[in-house]
Tab-separated table of C-alpha atoms and ligand atoms in Angstrom:
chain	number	residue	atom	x	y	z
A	1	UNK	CA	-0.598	-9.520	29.277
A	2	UNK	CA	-1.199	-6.295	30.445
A	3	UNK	CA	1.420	-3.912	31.902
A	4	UNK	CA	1.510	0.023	33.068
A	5	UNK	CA	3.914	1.761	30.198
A	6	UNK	CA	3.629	4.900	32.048
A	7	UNK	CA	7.047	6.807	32.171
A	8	UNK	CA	7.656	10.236	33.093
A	9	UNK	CA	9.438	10.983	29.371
A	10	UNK	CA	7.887	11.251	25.914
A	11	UNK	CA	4.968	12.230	24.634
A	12	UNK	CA	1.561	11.321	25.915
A	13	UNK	CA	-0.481	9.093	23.923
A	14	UNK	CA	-3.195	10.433	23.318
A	15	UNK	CA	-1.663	13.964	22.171
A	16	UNK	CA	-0.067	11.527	19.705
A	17	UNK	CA	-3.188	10.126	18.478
A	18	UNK	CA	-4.636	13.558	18.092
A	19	UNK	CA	-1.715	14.418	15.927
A	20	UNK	CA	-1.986	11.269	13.812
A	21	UNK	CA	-5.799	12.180	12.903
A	22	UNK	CA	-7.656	10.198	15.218
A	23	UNK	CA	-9.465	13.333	16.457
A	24	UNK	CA	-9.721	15.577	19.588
A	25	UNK	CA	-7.077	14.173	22.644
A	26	UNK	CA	-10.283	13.659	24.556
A	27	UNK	CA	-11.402	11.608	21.720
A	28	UNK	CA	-8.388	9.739	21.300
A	29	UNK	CA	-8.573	9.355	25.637
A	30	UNK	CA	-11.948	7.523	25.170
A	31	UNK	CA	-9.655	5.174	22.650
A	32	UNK	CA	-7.558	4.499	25.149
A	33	UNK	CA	-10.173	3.922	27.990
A	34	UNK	CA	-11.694	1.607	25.533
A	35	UNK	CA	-8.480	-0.004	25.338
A	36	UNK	CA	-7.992	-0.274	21.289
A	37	UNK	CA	-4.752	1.218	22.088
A	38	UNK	CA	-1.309	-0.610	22.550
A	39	UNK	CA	2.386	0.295	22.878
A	40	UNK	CA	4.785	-2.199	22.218
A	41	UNK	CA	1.903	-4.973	21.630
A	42	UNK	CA	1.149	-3.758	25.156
A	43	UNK	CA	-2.531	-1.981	26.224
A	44	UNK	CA	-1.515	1.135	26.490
A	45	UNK	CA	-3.098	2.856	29.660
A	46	UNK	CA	-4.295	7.122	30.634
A	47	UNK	CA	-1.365	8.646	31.025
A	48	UNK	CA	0.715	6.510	29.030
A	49	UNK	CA	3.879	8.216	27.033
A	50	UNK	CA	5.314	7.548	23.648
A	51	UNK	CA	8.842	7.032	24.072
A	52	UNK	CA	10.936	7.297	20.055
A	53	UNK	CA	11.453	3.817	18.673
A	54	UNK	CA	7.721	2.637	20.547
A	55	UNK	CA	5.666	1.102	18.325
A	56	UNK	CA	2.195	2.064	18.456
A	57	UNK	CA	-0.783	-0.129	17.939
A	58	UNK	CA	-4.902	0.911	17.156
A	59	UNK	CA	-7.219	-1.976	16.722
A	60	UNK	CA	-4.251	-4.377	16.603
A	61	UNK	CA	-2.716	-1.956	13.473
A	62	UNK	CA	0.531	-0.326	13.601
A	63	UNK	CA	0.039	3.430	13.377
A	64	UNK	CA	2.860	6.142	12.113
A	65	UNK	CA	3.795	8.303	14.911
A	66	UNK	CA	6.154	10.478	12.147
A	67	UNK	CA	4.395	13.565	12.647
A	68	UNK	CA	4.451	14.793	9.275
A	69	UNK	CA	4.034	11.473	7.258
A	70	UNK	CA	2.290	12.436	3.787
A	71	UNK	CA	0.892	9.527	1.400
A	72	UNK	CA	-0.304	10.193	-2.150
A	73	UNK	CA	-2.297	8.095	-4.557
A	74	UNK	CA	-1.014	9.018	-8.050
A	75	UNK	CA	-2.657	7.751	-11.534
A	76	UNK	CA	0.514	7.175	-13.185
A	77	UNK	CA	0.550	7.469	-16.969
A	78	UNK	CA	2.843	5.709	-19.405
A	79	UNK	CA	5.742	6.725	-20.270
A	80	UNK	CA	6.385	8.214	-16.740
A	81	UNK	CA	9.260	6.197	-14.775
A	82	UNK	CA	9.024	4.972	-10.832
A	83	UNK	CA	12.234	6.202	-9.523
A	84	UNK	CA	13.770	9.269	-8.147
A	85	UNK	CA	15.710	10.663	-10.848
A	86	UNK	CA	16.098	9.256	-14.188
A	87	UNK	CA	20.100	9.448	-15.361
A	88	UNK	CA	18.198	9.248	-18.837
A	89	UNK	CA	16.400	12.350	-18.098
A	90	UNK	CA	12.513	11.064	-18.537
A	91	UNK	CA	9.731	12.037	-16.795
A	92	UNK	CA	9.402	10.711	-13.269
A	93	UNK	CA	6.739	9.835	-11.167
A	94	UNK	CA	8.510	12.620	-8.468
A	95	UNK	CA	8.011	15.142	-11.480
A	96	UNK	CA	3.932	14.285	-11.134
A	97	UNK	CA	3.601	15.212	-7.216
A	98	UNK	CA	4.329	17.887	-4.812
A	99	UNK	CA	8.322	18.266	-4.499
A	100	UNK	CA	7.622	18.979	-0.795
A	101	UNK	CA	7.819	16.943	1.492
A	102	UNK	CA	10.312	15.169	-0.399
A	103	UNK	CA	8.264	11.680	-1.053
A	104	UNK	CA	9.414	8.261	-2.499
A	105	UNK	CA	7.213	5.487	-5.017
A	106	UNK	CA	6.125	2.703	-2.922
A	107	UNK	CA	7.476	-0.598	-4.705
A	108	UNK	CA	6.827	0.258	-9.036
A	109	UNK	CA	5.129	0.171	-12.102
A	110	UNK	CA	6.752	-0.791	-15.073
A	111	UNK	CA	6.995	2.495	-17.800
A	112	UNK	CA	4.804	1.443	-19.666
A	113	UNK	CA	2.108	0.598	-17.096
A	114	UNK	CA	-0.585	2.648	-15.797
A	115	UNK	CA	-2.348	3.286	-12.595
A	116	UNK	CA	-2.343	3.872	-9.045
A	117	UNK	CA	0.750	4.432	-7.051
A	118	UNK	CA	1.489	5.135	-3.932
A	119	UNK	CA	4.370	7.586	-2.540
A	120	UNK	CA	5.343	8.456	0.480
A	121	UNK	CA	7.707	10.056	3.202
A	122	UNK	CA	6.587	7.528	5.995
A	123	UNK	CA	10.024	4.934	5.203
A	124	UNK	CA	8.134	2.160	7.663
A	125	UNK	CA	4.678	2.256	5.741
A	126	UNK	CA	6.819	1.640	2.377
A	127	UNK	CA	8.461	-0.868	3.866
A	128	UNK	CA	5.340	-2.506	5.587
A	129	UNK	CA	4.017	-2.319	2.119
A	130	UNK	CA	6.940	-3.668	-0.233
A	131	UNK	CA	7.847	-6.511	2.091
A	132	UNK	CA	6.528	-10.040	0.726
A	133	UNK	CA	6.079	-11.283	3.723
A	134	UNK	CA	2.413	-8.669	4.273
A	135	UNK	CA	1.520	-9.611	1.128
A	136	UNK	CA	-0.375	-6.648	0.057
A	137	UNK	CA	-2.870	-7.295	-2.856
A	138	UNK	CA	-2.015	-5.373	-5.919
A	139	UNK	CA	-5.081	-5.704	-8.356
A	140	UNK	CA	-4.669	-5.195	-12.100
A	141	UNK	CA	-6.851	-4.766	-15.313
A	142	UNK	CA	-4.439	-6.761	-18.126
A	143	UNK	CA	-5.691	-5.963	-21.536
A	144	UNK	CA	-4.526	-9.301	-23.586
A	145	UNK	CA	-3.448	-10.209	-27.172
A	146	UNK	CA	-6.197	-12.890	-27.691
A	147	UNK	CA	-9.231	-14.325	-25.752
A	148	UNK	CA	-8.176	-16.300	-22.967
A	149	UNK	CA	-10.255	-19.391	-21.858
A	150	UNK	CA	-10.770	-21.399	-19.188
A	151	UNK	CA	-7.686	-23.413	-18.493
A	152	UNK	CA	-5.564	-20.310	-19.162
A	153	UNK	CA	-7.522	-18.908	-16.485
A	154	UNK	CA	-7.063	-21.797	-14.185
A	155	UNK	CA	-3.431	-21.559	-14.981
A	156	UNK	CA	-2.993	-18.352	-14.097
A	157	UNK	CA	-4.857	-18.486	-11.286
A	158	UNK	CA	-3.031	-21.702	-9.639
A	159	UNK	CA	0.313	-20.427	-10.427
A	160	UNK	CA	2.436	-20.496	-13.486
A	161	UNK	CA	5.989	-21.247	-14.095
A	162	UNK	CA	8.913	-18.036	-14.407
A	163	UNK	CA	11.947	-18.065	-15.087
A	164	UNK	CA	12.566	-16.951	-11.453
A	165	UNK	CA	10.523	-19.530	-10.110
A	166	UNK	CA	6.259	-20.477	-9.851
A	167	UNK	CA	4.069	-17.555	-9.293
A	168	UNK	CA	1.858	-17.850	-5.737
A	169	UNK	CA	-1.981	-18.471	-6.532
A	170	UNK	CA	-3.625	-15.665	-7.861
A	171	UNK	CA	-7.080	-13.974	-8.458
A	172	UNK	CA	-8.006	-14.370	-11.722
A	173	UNK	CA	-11.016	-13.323	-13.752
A	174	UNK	CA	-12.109	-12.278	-17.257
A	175	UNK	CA	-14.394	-9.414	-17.325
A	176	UNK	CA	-14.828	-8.940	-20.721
A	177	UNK	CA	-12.955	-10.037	-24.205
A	178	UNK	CA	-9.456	-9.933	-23.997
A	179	UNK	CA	-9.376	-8.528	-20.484
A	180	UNK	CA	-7.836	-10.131	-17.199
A	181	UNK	CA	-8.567	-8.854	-13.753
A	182	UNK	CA	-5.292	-10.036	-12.082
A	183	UNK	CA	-5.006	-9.677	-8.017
A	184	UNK	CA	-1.372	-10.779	-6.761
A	185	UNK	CA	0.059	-10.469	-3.247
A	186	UNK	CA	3.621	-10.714	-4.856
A	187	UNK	CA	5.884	-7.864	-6.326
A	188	UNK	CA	7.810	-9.401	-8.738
A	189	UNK	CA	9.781	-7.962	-11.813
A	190	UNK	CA	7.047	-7.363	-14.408
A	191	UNK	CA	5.000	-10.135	-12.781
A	192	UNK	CA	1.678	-9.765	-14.721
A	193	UNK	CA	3.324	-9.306	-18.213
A	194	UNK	CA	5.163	-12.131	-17.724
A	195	UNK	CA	2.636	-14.470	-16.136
A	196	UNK	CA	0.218	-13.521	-19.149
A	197	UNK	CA	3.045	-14.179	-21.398
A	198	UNK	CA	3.519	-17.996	-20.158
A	199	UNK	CA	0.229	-18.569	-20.638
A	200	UNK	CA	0.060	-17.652	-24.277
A	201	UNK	CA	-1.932	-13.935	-24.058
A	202	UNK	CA	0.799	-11.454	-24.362
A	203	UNK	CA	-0.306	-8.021	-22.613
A	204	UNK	CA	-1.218	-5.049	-24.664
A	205	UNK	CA	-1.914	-2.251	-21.725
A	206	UNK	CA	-1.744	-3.371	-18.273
A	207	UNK	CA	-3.140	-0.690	-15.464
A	208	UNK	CA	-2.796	-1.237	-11.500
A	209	UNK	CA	-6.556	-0.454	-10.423
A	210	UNK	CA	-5.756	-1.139	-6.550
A	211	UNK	CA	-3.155	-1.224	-3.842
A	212	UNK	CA	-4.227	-3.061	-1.111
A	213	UNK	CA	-7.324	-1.138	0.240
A	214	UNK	CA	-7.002	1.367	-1.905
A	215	UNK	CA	-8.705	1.641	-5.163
A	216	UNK	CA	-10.465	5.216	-7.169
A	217	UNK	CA	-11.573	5.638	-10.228
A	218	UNK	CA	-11.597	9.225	-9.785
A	219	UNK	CA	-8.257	10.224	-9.735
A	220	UNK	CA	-6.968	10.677	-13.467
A	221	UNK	CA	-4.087	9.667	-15.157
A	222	UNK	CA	-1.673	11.919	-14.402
A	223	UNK	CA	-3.062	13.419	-11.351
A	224	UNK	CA	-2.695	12.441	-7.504
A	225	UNK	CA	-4.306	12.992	-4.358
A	226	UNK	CA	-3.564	12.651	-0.436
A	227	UNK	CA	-4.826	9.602	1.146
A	228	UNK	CA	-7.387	10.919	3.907
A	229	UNK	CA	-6.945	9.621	7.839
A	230	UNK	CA	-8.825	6.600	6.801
A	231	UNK	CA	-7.200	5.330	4.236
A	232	UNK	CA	-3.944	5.464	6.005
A	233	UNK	CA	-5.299	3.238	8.461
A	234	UNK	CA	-6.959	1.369	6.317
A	235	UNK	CA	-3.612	0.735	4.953
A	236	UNK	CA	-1.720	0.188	8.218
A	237	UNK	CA	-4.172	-2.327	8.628
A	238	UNK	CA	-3.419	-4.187	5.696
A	239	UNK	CA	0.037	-4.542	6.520
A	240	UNK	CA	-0.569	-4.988	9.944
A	241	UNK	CA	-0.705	-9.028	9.754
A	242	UNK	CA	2.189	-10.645	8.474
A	243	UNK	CA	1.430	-13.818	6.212
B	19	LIG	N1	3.293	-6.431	-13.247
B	19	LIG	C1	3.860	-5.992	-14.383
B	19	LIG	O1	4.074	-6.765	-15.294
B	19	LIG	N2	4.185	-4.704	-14.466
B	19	LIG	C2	3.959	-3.813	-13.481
B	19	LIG	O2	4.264	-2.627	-13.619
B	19	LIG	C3	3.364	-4.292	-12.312
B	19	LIG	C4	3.046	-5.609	-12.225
């Protein structure tokens, strides 16, 4: 369906684009032209506007319009906590990253695991992120008590009983002694430590090597960077289908 969502108010499109990173407004006008542009699920048109609450769509992906949306990709060490502030006064992923814009983790790691986190001031992306029902793929490198074998592998990979109920199928592999590669789409409560656990091959260091699209082995532990343009939208793209 296909319907004019020119208005007189708001902000044109394409000035929005340009903010967003998609490059010059006449850039982001061929965009439009070429009509990989949609508001409200609806091909957006020259001349359209951006009213606040529109949702705006590139390539079928929702896009943030909040102008000054920042997204980091920290290495987070152990012993750091994901929240805000700790009552108990221990370090905090916030401590690792720049205080401003005020940012927040996307979903957690566990203390004492390692690895790439995302935080953010865009409260939609988060949201997009966290929510089950995108189920973005969280990869992790479990280093295990033991050797695991074949049907342990099978087991983990078809699904394996918690306590809070059976784990969805999961990406499983063994790239070397003693080490799982472990994708889930699922965020649950310790989820890895515990699926290794019911399998028999307790973990001994578990780090998150990938969120969604995003992977680097670059960044240390420790230290963070911004996610360029690219990435973003790689991201909103990952979250743009539902499951
Ligand atoms: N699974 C875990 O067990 N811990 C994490 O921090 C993340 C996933």
């Amino acid at each position: 369906m296909e319907k004019s969502n020119e208005s007189e108010s708001g902000e044109r499109v394409q000035k929005v684009l340009a903010r967003a990173g998609f490059g010059s407004r006449r850039t982001c006008e061929i965009m439009i032209r070429d009509r990989r542009v949609a508001i409200n699920q609806i091909v957006a048109e020259l001349g359209a506007r951006l009213s606040p609450g529109d949702e705006l769509q590139v390539d079928g992906a929702v896009i943030s319009t909040f102008p000054d949306a920042v997204t980091y990709l920290l290495n987070k060490p152990v012993a750091v906590v994901t929240t805000a502030s700790d009552p108990q006064g221990r370090p905090t992923v916030i401590d690792l990253v720049p205080a401003d814009p005020r940012v927040f983790p996307v979903g957690r790691l566990d203390m004492d695991t390692e690895g790439l986190l995302l935080l953010t001031n865009d409260g939609d992306m988060a949201n997009r992120l966290t929510h089950p029902s995108y189920g973005v793929e969280k990869e992790y490198l479990a280093h295990v008590s033991g050797d695991p074998g074949r049907a342990a592998l099978r087991r983990l990979r078809e699904g394996v009983e918690l306590d809070d109920g059976p784990t969805a199928p999961a990406k499983v592999s063994s790239p070397g002694p003693g080490l799982l590669r472990i994708t889930i789409h699922e965020g649950r409560n310790r989820q890895v430590r515990r699926m290794c656990d019911a399998v028999g091959f307790p973990v001994k260091r578990l780090v998150r090597v990938r969120v969604g699209p995003i992977a680097d082995r670059n960044v240390k532990p420790g230290t963070w960077r911004k996610l360029s343009m690219n990435e973003v939208l790689e991201l909103q793209r990952a979250t743009a289908q539902a499951r």
